[in-house]
mmCIF file with all atom_site columns, C-alpha atoms in Angstrom:
data_model
loop_
_atom_site.group_PDB
_atom_site.id
_atom_site.type_symbol
_atom_site.label_atom_id
_atom_site.label_alt_id
_atom_site.label_comp_id
_atom_site.label_asym_id
_atom_site.label_entity_id
_atom_site.label_seq_id
_atom_site.pdbx_PDB_ins_code
_atom_site.Cartn_x
_atom_site.Cartn_y
_atom_site.Cartn_z
_atom_site.occupancy
_atom_site.B_iso_or_equiv
_atom_site.pdbx_formal_charge
_atom_site.auth_seq_id
_atom_site.auth_comp_id
_atom_site.auth_asym_id
_atom_site.auth_atom_id
_atom_site.pdbx_PDB_model_num
ATOM 1   C CA . MET A 1 1   ? -0.210  -0.197 0.316   1.00 0.00 ? 1   MET A CA 1
ATOM 2   C CA . GLN A 1 2   ? 3.308   2.460  0.457   1.00 0.00 ? 2   GLN A CA 1
ATOM 3   C CA . ALA A 1 3   ? 2.267   3.583  -3.300  1.00 0.00 ? 3   ALA A CA 1
ATOM 4   C CA . TYR A 1 4   ? -0.958  4.194  -2.635  1.00 0.00 ? 4   TYR A CA 1
ATOM 5   C CA . LEU A 1 5   ? 0.480   6.902  0.092   1.00 0.00 ? 5   LEU A CA 1
ATOM 6   C CA . LYS A 1 6   ? 3.198   9.123  -0.689  1.00 0.00 ? 6   LYS A CA 1
ATOM 7   C CA . SER A 1 7   ? 3.795   12.315 -2.107  1.00 0.00 ? 7   SER A CA 1
ATOM 8   C CA . SER A 1 8   ? 4.843   13.193 -5.864  1.00 0.00 ? 8   SER A CA 1
ATOM 9   C CA . SER A 1 9   ? 4.751   15.768 -8.048  1.00 0.00 ? 9   SER A CA 1
ATOM 10  C CA . PHE A 1 10  ? 0.969   15.560 -8.768  1.00 0.00 ? 10  PHE A CA 1
ATOM 11  C CA . TYR A 1 11  ? -0.126  14.173 -4.974  1.00 0.00 ? 11  TYR A CA 1
ATOM 12  C CA . ASP A 1 12  ? 1.903   17.031 -3.372  1.00 0.00 ? 12  ASP A CA 1
ATOM 13  C CA . TYR A 1 13  ? 0.499   16.756 -0.309  1.00 0.00 ? 13  TYR A CA 1
ATOM 14  C CA . ASP A 1 14  ? 3.943   18.532 0.992   1.00 0.00 ? 14  ASP A CA 1
ATOM 15  C CA . GLU A 1 15  ? 2.656   21.815 -0.509  1.00 0.00 ? 15  GLU A CA 1
ATOM 16  C CA . THR A 1 16  ? 0.841   24.146 2.540   1.00 0.00 ? 16  THR A CA 1
ATOM 17  C CA . SER A 1 17  ? -2.651  24.511 0.889   1.00 0.00 ? 17  SER A CA 1
ATOM 18  C CA . ILE A 1 18  ? -3.050  20.705 0.496   1.00 0.00 ? 18  ILE A CA 1
ATOM 19  C CA . GLN A 1 19  ? -2.408  20.781 4.259   1.00 0.00 ? 19  GLN A CA 1
ATOM 20  C CA . THR A 1 20  ? -4.064  23.532 5.492   1.00 0.00 ? 20  THR A CA 1
ATOM 21  C CA . PHE A 1 21  ? -6.631  22.664 2.953   1.00 0.00 ? 21  PHE A CA 1
ATOM 22  C CA . SER A 1 22  ? -7.308  19.255 4.566   1.00 0.00 ? 22  SER A CA 1
ATOM 23  C CA . LYS A 1 23  ? -6.931  20.970 8.571   1.00 0.00 ? 23  LYS A CA 1
ATOM 24  C CA . GLY A 1 24  ? -9.734  22.969 8.029   1.00 0.00 ? 24  GLY A CA 1
ATOM 25  C CA . ILE A 1 25  ? -12.104 19.894 6.943   1.00 0.00 ? 25  ILE A CA 1
ATOM 26  C CA . ILE A 1 26  ? -11.051 17.021 9.685   1.00 0.00 ? 26  ILE A CA 1
ATOM 27  C CA . GLU A 1 27  ? -11.866 16.770 12.917  1.00 0.00 ? 27  GLU A CA 1
ATOM 28  C CA . GLN A 1 28  ? -9.883  14.503 15.378  1.00 0.00 ? 28  GLN A CA 1
ATOM 29  C CA . GLY A 1 29  ? -11.020 11.490 16.282  1.00 0.00 ? 29  GLY A CA 1
ATOM 30  C CA . MET A 1 30  ? -12.589 11.043 12.447  1.00 0.00 ? 30  MET A CA 1
ATOM 31  C CA . SER A 1 31  ? -12.387 7.539  10.983  1.00 0.00 ? 31  SER A CA 1
ATOM 32  C CA . ASP A 1 32  ? -10.802 6.623  7.568   1.00 0.00 ? 32  ASP A CA 1
ATOM 33  C CA . VAL A 1 33  ? -14.405 6.402  6.348   1.00 0.00 ? 33  VAL A CA 1
ATOM 34  C CA . ASP A 1 34  ? -15.627 9.587  7.825   1.00 0.00 ? 34  ASP A CA 1
ATOM 35  C CA . MET A 1 35  ? -12.939 11.534 6.541   1.00 0.00 ? 35  MET A CA 1
ATOM 36  C CA . ALA A 1 36  ? -12.596 10.424 2.840   1.00 0.00 ? 36  ALA A CA 1
ATOM 37  C CA . VAL A 1 37  ? -16.528 11.299 2.905   1.00 0.00 ? 37  VAL A CA 1
ATOM 38  C CA . VAL A 1 38  ? -16.052 14.739 3.954   1.00 0.00 ? 38  VAL A CA 1
ATOM 39  C CA . LEU A 1 39  ? -12.875 15.152 1.656   1.00 0.00 ? 39  LEU A CA 1
ATOM 40  C CA . TYR A 1 40  ? -14.636 13.820 -0.601  1.00 0.00 ? 40  TYR A CA 1
ATOM 41  C CA . TYR A 1 41  ? -17.982 16.208 -0.743  1.00 0.00 ? 41  TYR A CA 1
ATOM 42  C CA . ALA A 1 42  ? -15.151 19.187 0.354   1.00 0.00 ? 42  ALA A CA 1
ATOM 43  C CA . VAL A 1 43  ? -13.570 18.280 -3.398  1.00 0.00 ? 43  VAL A CA 1
ATOM 44  C CA . ARG A 1 44  ? -16.714 18.271 -5.456  1.00 0.00 ? 44  ARG A CA 1
ATOM 45  C CA . ASP A 1 45  ? -17.872 21.370 -3.781  1.00 0.00 ? 45  ASP A CA 1
ATOM 46  C CA . ASP A 1 46  ? -14.645 23.834 -3.618  1.00 0.00 ? 46  ASP A CA 1
ATOM 47  C CA . ILE A 1 47  ? -13.340 23.063 -6.681  1.00 0.00 ? 47  ILE A CA 1
ATOM 48  C CA . ILE A 1 48  ? -15.342 23.880 -9.579  1.00 0.00 ? 48  ILE A CA 1
ATOM 49  C CA . TYR A 1 49  ? -16.106 21.521 -12.651 1.00 0.00 ? 49  TYR A CA 1
ATOM 50  C CA . ASN A 1 50  ? -14.391 23.179 -15.475 1.00 0.00 ? 50  ASN A CA 1
ATOM 51  C CA . PRO A 1 51  ? -13.326 20.841 -18.448 1.00 0.00 ? 51  PRO A CA 1
ATOM 52  C CA . TYR A 1 52  ? -11.696 23.871 -20.360 1.00 0.00 ? 52  TYR A CA 1
ATOM 53  C CA . THR A 1 53  ? -9.419  23.594 -17.992 1.00 0.00 ? 53  THR A CA 1
ATOM 54  C CA . PHE A 1 54  ? -7.494  21.023 -19.468 1.00 0.00 ? 54  PHE A CA 1
ATOM 55  C CA . ASP A 1 55  ? -3.209  21.650 -19.608 1.00 0.00 ? 55  ASP A CA 1
ATOM 56  C CA . PRO A 1 56  ? -1.137  19.823 -21.010 1.00 0.00 ? 56  PRO A CA 1
ATOM 57  C CA . ALA A 1 57  ? 1.613   20.539 -18.924 1.00 0.00 ? 57  ALA A CA 1
ATOM 58  C CA . ALA A 1 58  ? 2.910   18.589 -15.802 1.00 0.00 ? 58  ALA A CA 1
ATOM 59  C CA . SER A 1 59  ? 1.798   20.828 -13.198 1.00 0.00 ? 59  SER A CA 1
ATOM 60  C CA . GLY A 1 60  ? -1.341  20.604 -15.015 1.00 0.00 ? 60  GLY A CA 1
ATOM 61  C CA . PHE A 1 61  ? -2.189  17.847 -13.396 1.00 0.00 ? 61  PHE A CA 1
ATOM 62  C CA . LYS A 1 62  ? -1.159  18.884 -9.846  1.00 0.00 ? 62  LYS A CA 1
ATOM 63  C CA . ALA A 1 63  ? -3.425  18.643 -6.850  1.00 0.00 ? 63  ALA A CA 1
ATOM 64  C CA . SER A 1 64  ? -1.722  21.862 -5.490  1.00 0.00 ? 64  SER A CA 1
ATOM 65  C CA . VAL A 1 65  ? -2.548  23.787 -8.234  1.00 0.00 ? 65  VAL A CA 1
ATOM 66  C CA . CYS A 1 66  ? -5.950  22.159 -8.753  1.00 0.00 ? 66  CYS A CA 1
ATOM 67  C CA . LEU A 1 67  ? -7.041  23.648 -5.598  1.00 0.00 ? 67  LEU A CA 1
ATOM 68  C CA . GLN A 1 68  ? -5.185  27.008 -5.608  1.00 0.00 ? 68  GLN A CA 1
ATOM 69  C CA . GLN A 1 69  ? -7.351  27.603 -9.373  1.00 0.00 ? 69  GLN A CA 1
ATOM 70  C CA . GLY A 1 70  ? -10.475 26.619 -7.317  1.00 0.00 ? 70  GLY A CA 1
ATOM 71  C CA . GLN A 1 71  ? -11.739 25.138 -10.792 1.00 0.00 ? 71  GLN A CA 1
ATOM 72  C CA . SER A 1 72  ? -11.180 21.919 -12.758 1.00 0.00 ? 72  SER A CA 1
ATOM 73  C CA . TYR A 1 73  ? -12.105 19.245 -15.031 1.00 0.00 ? 73  TYR A CA 1
ATOM 74  C CA . CYS A 1 74  ? -12.617 14.897 -13.328 1.00 0.00 ? 74  CYS A CA 1
ATOM 75  C CA . VAL A 1 75  ? -8.524  14.499 -13.571 1.00 0.00 ? 75  VAL A CA 1
ATOM 76  C CA . PRO A 1 76  ? -7.060  17.601 -11.238 1.00 0.00 ? 76  PRO A CA 1
ATOM 77  C CA . LYS A 1 77  ? -10.612 16.745 -8.908  1.00 0.00 ? 77  LYS A CA 1
ATOM 78  C CA . ALA A 1 78  ? -9.445  13.070 -8.466  1.00 0.00 ? 78  ALA A CA 1
ATOM 79  C CA . ILE A 1 79  ? -5.524  13.809 -7.961  1.00 0.00 ? 79  ILE A CA 1
ATOM 80  C CA . LEU A 1 80  ? -6.829  16.438 -5.330  1.00 0.00 ? 80  LEU A CA 1
ATOM 81  C CA . LEU A 1 81  ? -8.734  13.687 -3.249  1.00 0.00 ? 81  LEU A CA 1
ATOM 82  C CA . GLY A 1 82  ? -6.460  11.780 -3.800  1.00 0.00 ? 82  GLY A CA 1
ATOM 83  C CA . ALA A 1 83  ? -3.956  13.638 -1.864  1.00 0.00 ? 83  ALA A CA 1
ATOM 84  C CA . LEU A 1 84  ? -6.273  15.165 0.562   1.00 0.00 ? 84  LEU A CA 1
ATOM 85  C CA . CYS A 1 85  ? -6.262  11.250 1.642   1.00 0.00 ? 85  CYS A CA 1
ATOM 86  C CA . ARG A 1 86  ? -3.077  10.747 0.844   1.00 0.00 ? 86  ARG A CA 1
ATOM 87  C CA . LEU A 1 87  ? -2.146  12.710 3.460   1.00 0.00 ? 87  LEU A CA 1
ATOM 88  C CA . ASN A 1 88  ? -4.396  11.758 6.250   1.00 0.00 ? 88  ASN A CA 1
ATOM 89  C CA . GLY A 1 89  ? -3.014  8.021  5.500   1.00 0.00 ? 89  GLY A CA 1
ATOM 90  C CA . ILE A 1 90  ? -5.644  7.158  3.140   1.00 0.00 ? 90  ILE A CA 1
ATOM 91  C CA . PRO A 1 91  ? -3.973  5.094  0.114   1.00 0.00 ? 91  PRO A CA 1
ATOM 92  C CA . ALA A 1 92  ? -5.466  6.145  -2.694  1.00 0.00 ? 92  ALA A CA 1
ATOM 93  C CA . ARG A 1 93  ? -4.895  5.507  -6.734  1.00 0.00 ? 93  ARG A CA 1
ATOM 94  C CA . LEU A 1 94  ? -6.004  7.070  -10.017 1.00 0.00 ? 94  LEU A CA 1
ATOM 95  C CA . GLY A 1 95  ? -8.761  5.217  -11.845 1.00 0.00 ? 95  GLY A CA 1
ATOM 96  C CA . LEU A 1 96  ? -9.282  6.292  -15.407 1.00 0.00 ? 96  LEU A CA 1
ATOM 97  C CA . ALA A 1 97  ? -11.643 5.246  -18.242 1.00 0.00 ? 97  ALA A CA 1
ATOM 98  C CA . ASP A 1 98  ? -13.579 6.356  -21.435 1.00 0.00 ? 98  ASP A CA 1
ATOM 99  C CA . VAL A 1 99  ? -17.149 8.138  -21.022 1.00 0.00 ? 99  VAL A CA 1
ATOM 100 C CA . ARG A 1 100 ? -19.940 8.870  -23.143 1.00 0.00 ? 100 ARG A CA 1
ATOM 101 C CA . ASN A 1 101 ? -21.896 12.205 -21.881 1.00 0.00 ? 101 ASN A CA 1
ATOM 102 C CA . HIS A 1 102 ? -25.804 11.907 -23.190 1.00 0.00 ? 102 HIS A CA 1
ATOM 103 C CA . LEU A 1 103 ? -26.062 15.160 -21.901 1.00 0.00 ? 103 LEU A CA 1
ATOM 104 C CA . SER A 1 104 ? -23.407 17.182 -21.940 1.00 0.00 ? 104 SER A CA 1
ATOM 105 C CA . SER A 1 105 ? -23.588 20.919 -23.040 1.00 0.00 ? 105 SER A CA 1
ATOM 106 C CA . PRO A 1 106 ? -24.153 21.916 -27.527 1.00 0.00 ? 106 PRO A CA 1
ATOM 107 C CA . GLY A 1 107 ? -21.059 24.549 -26.620 1.00 0.00 ? 107 GLY A CA 1
ATOM 108 C CA . LEU A 1 108 ? -18.632 21.208 -25.094 1.00 0.00 ? 108 LEU A CA 1
ATOM 109 C CA . ILE A 1 109 ? -19.671 18.966 -27.424 1.00 0.00 ? 109 ILE A CA 1
ATOM 110 C CA . GLU A 1 110 ? -18.452 21.309 -30.381 1.00 0.00 ? 110 GLU A CA 1
ATOM 111 C CA . TRP A 1 111 ? -15.165 22.370 -28.820 1.00 0.00 ? 111 TRP A CA 1
ATOM 112 C CA . LEU A 1 112 ? -14.857 18.566 -28.678 1.00 0.00 ? 112 LEU A CA 1
ATOM 113 C CA . LYS A 1 113 ? -16.063 17.619 -32.146 1.00 0.00 ? 113 LYS A CA 1
ATOM 114 C CA . SER A 1 114 ? -17.305 14.344 -30.358 1.00 0.00 ? 114 SER A CA 1
ATOM 115 C CA . ASP A 1 115 ? -19.606 13.020 -26.833 1.00 0.00 ? 115 ASP A CA 1
ATOM 116 C CA . VAL A 1 116 ? -17.241 10.658 -25.841 1.00 0.00 ? 116 VAL A CA 1
ATOM 117 C CA . PHE A 1 117 ? -14.860 11.727 -23.290 1.00 0.00 ? 117 PHE A CA 1
ATOM 118 C CA . VAL A 1 118 ? -12.035 9.950  -22.989 1.00 0.00 ? 118 VAL A CA 1
ATOM 119 C CA . MET A 1 119 ? -9.347  9.738  -20.232 1.00 0.00 ? 119 MET A CA 1
ATOM 120 C CA . HIS A 1 120 ? -12.184 10.825 -17.522 1.00 0.00 ? 120 HIS A CA 1
ATOM 121 C CA . GLY A 1 121 ? -10.409 9.887  -13.853 1.00 0.00 ? 121 GLY A CA 1
ATOM 122 C CA . TYR A 1 122 ? -12.153 9.021  -10.615 1.00 0.00 ? 122 TYR A CA 1
ATOM 123 C CA . ILE A 1 123 ? -10.501 8.724  -8.105  1.00 0.00 ? 123 ILE A CA 1
ATOM 124 C CA . GLU A 1 124 ? -9.936  4.919  -6.251  1.00 0.00 ? 124 GLU A CA 1
ATOM 125 C CA . LEU A 1 125 ? -10.170 4.881  -2.033  1.00 0.00 ? 125 LEU A CA 1
ATOM 126 C CA . PHE A 1 126 ? -9.029  1.961  0.113   1.00 0.00 ? 126 PHE A CA 1
ATOM 127 C CA . LEU A 1 127 ? -11.619 1.851  3.357   1.00 0.00 ? 127 LEU A CA 1
ATOM 128 C CA . ALA A 1 128 ? -12.746 -0.721 5.602   1.00 0.00 ? 128 ALA A CA 1
ATOM 129 C CA . GLY A 1 129 ? -11.157 -2.969 3.632   1.00 0.00 ? 129 GLY A CA 1
ATOM 130 C CA . LYS A 1 130 ? -11.774 -2.721 0.017   1.00 0.00 ? 130 LYS A CA 1
ATOM 131 C CA . TRP A 1 131 ? -10.993 -0.163 -2.872  1.00 0.00 ? 131 TRP A CA 1
ATOM 132 C CA . VAL A 1 132 ? -14.281 2.014  -3.736  1.00 0.00 ? 132 VAL A CA 1
ATOM 133 C CA . LYS A 1 133 ? -14.420 4.111  -6.190  1.00 0.00 ? 133 LYS A CA 1
ATOM 134 C CA . ALA A 1 134 ? -14.878 7.755  -5.650  1.00 0.00 ? 134 ALA A CA 1
ATOM 135 C CA . THR A 1 135 ? -15.366 10.547 -8.760  1.00 0.00 ? 135 THR A CA 1
ATOM 136 C CA . PRO A 1 136 ? -15.764 13.952 -7.290  1.00 0.00 ? 136 PRO A CA 1
ATOM 137 C CA . ALA A 1 137 ? -16.374 15.512 -10.375 1.00 0.00 ? 137 ALA A CA 1
ATOM 138 C CA . PHE A 1 138 ? -19.774 16.954 -11.066 1.00 0.00 ? 138 PHE A CA 1
ATOM 139 C CA . ASP A 1 139 ? -20.488 20.463 -8.460  1.00 0.00 ? 139 ASP A CA 1
ATOM 140 C CA . ALA A 1 140 ? -23.704 20.528 -6.989  1.00 0.00 ? 140 ALA A CA 1
ATOM 141 C CA . LYS A 1 141 ? -24.873 23.963 -8.405  1.00 0.00 ? 141 LYS A CA 1
ATOM 142 C CA . LEU A 1 142 ? -23.494 21.818 -11.824 1.00 0.00 ? 142 LEU A CA 1
ATOM 143 C CA . CYS A 1 143 ? -26.010 19.222 -11.794 1.00 0.00 ? 143 CYS A CA 1
ATOM 144 C CA . ALA A 1 144 ? -27.763 21.610 -10.984 1.00 0.00 ? 144 ALA A CA 1
ATOM 145 C CA . ARG A 1 145 ? -28.299 23.399 -14.012 1.00 0.00 ? 145 ARG A CA 1
ATOM 146 C CA . MET A 1 146 ? -27.805 19.910 -15.528 1.00 0.00 ? 146 MET A CA 1
ATOM 147 C CA . GLN A 1 147 ? -30.908 18.699 -13.585 1.00 0.00 ? 147 GLN A CA 1
ATOM 148 C CA . VAL A 1 148 ? -29.014 15.351 -12.300 1.00 0.00 ? 148 VAL A CA 1
ATOM 149 C CA . ALA A 1 149 ? -28.791 14.565 -8.860  1.00 0.00 ? 149 ALA A CA 1
ATOM 150 C CA . PRO A 1 150 ? -24.727 15.345 -8.100  1.00 0.00 ? 150 PRO A CA 1
ATOM 151 C CA . LEU A 1 151 ? -22.753 11.971 -7.096  1.00 0.00 ? 151 LEU A CA 1
ATOM 152 C CA . GLU A 1 152 ? -23.274 11.144 -3.449  1.00 0.00 ? 152 GLU A CA 1
ATOM 153 C CA . PHE A 1 153 ? -20.384 8.848  -1.651  1.00 0.00 ? 153 PHE A CA 1
ATOM 154 C CA . ASN A 1 154 ? -20.558 7.364  1.465   1.00 0.00 ? 154 ASN A CA 1
ATOM 155 C CA . GLY A 1 155 ? -16.830 5.703  1.937   1.00 0.00 ? 155 GLY A CA 1
ATOM 156 C CA . ARG A 1 156 ? -18.090 2.330  1.598   1.00 0.00 ? 156 ARG A CA 1
ATOM 157 C CA . GLN A 1 157 ? -20.032 1.817  -1.678  1.00 0.00 ? 157 GLN A CA 1
ATOM 158 C CA . ASP A 1 158 ? -19.075 2.758  -5.261  1.00 0.00 ? 158 ASP A CA 1
ATOM 159 C CA . SER A 1 159 ? -19.731 6.311  -5.981  1.00 0.00 ? 159 SER A CA 1
ATOM 160 C CA . ILE A 1 160 ? -19.610 6.788  -10.094 1.00 0.00 ? 160 ILE A CA 1
ATOM 161 C CA . PHE A 1 161 ? -21.674 8.848  -12.304 1.00 0.00 ? 161 PHE A CA 1
ATOM 162 C CA . HIS A 1 162 ? -25.387 7.612  -13.220 1.00 0.00 ? 162 HIS A CA 1
ATOM 163 C CA . GLU A 1 163 ? -26.322 6.062  -16.287 1.00 0.00 ? 163 GLU A CA 1
ATOM 164 C CA . HIS A 1 164 ? -29.860 8.250  -16.558 1.00 0.00 ? 164 HIS A CA 1
ATOM 165 C CA . ASN A 1 165 ? -30.726 11.839 -14.909 1.00 0.00 ? 165 ASN A CA 1
ATOM 166 C CA . GLY A 1 166 ? -33.675 12.647 -12.963 1.00 0.00 ? 166 GLY A CA 1
ATOM 167 C CA . GLU A 1 167 ? -36.124 12.259 -15.430 1.00 0.00 ? 167 GLU A CA 1
ATOM 168 C CA . GLY A 1 168 ? -35.365 9.068  -17.177 1.00 0.00 ? 168 GLY A CA 1
ATOM 169 C CA . ALA A 1 169 ? -32.811 10.142 -19.828 1.00 0.00 ? 169 ALA A CA 1
ATOM 170 C CA . ARG A 1 170 ? -29.446 8.529  -20.189 1.00 0.00 ? 170 ARG A CA 1
ATOM 171 C CA . HIS A 1 171 ? -26.880 10.469 -19.025 1.00 0.00 ? 171 HIS A CA 1
ATOM 172 C CA . MET A 1 172 ? -23.170 9.013  -18.745 1.00 0.00 ? 172 MET A CA 1
ATOM 173 C CA . GLU A 1 173 ? -21.630 5.370  -20.839 1.00 0.00 ? 173 GLU A CA 1
ATOM 174 C CA . TYR A 1 174 ? -18.529 4.043  -19.600 1.00 0.00 ? 174 TYR A CA 1
ATOM 175 C CA . LEU A 1 175 ? -17.484 2.567  -22.793 1.00 0.00 ? 175 LEU A CA 1
ATOM 176 C CA . THR A 1 176 ? -13.592 1.931  -21.435 1.00 0.00 ? 176 THR A CA 1
ATOM 177 C CA . GLU A 1 177 ? -11.761 1.355  -18.623 1.00 0.00 ? 177 GLU A CA 1
ATOM 178 C CA . HIS A 1 178 ? -7.872  1.759  -18.652 1.00 0.00 ? 178 HIS A CA 1
ATOM 179 C CA . GLY A 1 179 ? -7.191  0.462  -15.170 1.00 0.00 ? 179 GLY A CA 1
ATOM 180 C CA . THR A 1 180 ? -5.484  2.258  -12.166 1.00 0.00 ? 180 THR A CA 1
ATOM 181 C CA . PHE A 1 181 ? -1.888  4.014  -11.683 1.00 0.00 ? 181 PHE A CA 1
ATOM 182 C CA . ASP A 1 182 ? -0.729  4.330  -8.755  1.00 0.00 ? 182 ASP A CA 1
ATOM 183 C CA . ASP A 1 183 ? 0.525   8.089  -10.132 1.00 0.00 ? 183 ASP A CA 1
ATOM 184 C CA . VAL A 1 184 ? -0.243  9.699  -13.128 1.00 0.00 ? 184 VAL A CA 1
ATOM 185 C CA . PRO A 1 185 ? 0.329   8.099  -16.176 1.00 0.00 ? 185 PRO A CA 1
ATOM 186 C CA . LEU A 1 186 ? 1.282   11.599 -17.795 1.00 0.00 ? 186 LEU A CA 1
ATOM 187 C CA . ASP A 1 187 ? 1.970   10.377 -20.737 1.00 0.00 ? 187 ASP A CA 1
ATOM 188 C CA . LEU A 1 188 ? -0.889  7.986  -21.548 1.00 0.00 ? 188 LEU A CA 1
ATOM 189 C CA . ILE A 1 189 ? -3.086  11.187 -20.911 1.00 0.00 ? 189 ILE A CA 1
ATOM 190 C CA . VAL A 1 190 ? -2.265  13.562 -22.774 1.00 0.00 ? 190 VAL A CA 1
ATOM 191 C CA . GLY A 1 191 ? -2.162  11.501 -26.068 1.00 0.00 ? 191 GLY A CA 1
ATOM 192 C CA . SER A 1 192 ? -5.251  9.724  -25.577 1.00 0.00 ? 192 SER A CA 1
ATOM 193 C CA . VAL A 1 193 ? -6.662  13.522 -25.603 1.00 0.00 ? 193 VAL A CA 1
ATOM 194 C CA . ALA A 1 194 ? -4.169  14.739 -28.677 1.00 0.00 ? 194 ALA A CA 1
ATOM 195 C CA . GLN A 1 195 ? -6.015  11.181 -30.517 1.00 0.00 ? 195 GLN A CA 1
ATOM 196 C CA . ALA A 1 196 ? -9.043  11.715 -29.346 1.00 0.00 ? 196 ALA A CA 1
ATOM 197 C CA . TYR A 1 197 ? -8.841  15.637 -30.508 1.00 0.00 ? 197 TYR A CA 1
ATOM 198 C CA . PRO A 1 198 ? -6.675  16.227 -32.843 1.00 0.00 ? 198 PRO A CA 1
ATOM 199 C CA . HIS A 1 199 ? -8.331  19.743 -34.307 1.00 0.00 ? 199 HIS A CA 1
ATOM 200 C CA . LEU A 1 200 ? -7.381  20.643 -30.231 1.00 0.00 ? 200 LEU A CA 1
ATOM 201 C CA . SER A 1 201 ? -3.587  20.043 -31.339 1.00 0.00 ? 201 SER A CA 1
ATOM 202 C CA . ALA A 1 202 ? -2.642  23.587 -30.883 1.00 0.00 ? 202 ALA A CA 1
ATOM 203 C CA . VAL A 1 203 ? -4.611  23.318 -27.777 1.00 0.00 ? 203 VAL A CA 1
ATOM 204 C CA . ILE A 1 204 ? -3.187  20.031 -25.757 1.00 0.00 ? 204 ILE A CA 1
ATOM 205 C CA . LYS A 1 205 ? 0.087   20.171 -27.536 1.00 0.00 ? 205 LYS A CA 1
ATOM 206 C CA . LYS A 1 206 ? 3.321   19.232 -25.228 1.00 0.00 ? 206 LYS A CA 1
#
């Protein structure tokens, strides 16, 4: 489990900003599950979801940068939650998947020229003797605008995107699972994004 607890250039929980953020949330005597749950909601709602913030540079995947910006997309938000959990002794690893968002905004679909999002990121946490998935991507205000229920997390069951929204329409479809990683596979993520959206090469060029 040591590989899932250590600080790295991406899970940079040695940064003062991350430690300060954690101290403002964690209370003495909390169990690992309790800590994971309150950290999940803090990252989900305090860091606004913005898919247009994609930055292929290594710094764009740092937990501290995500926290500093106050807005990001699924992968850095997952890394930030992972860093906060590792700081508090909870093993965390990044999961990656390709998904189809049936409720994407027309603007985002036009930008990507696709409703498939490659390299969607979530975090897996080792809690109560097992790995559980947590997806802190969409903040509650965004979910209200999208008319989907925000993802809840209890620390004991997987929290992944809903297949349908509250009105029964298709929402999120998981297409391909790429596995889990003890650190951020930067080349895999950036290369896959560049291949999927070649028209954005000027934006995503390393």
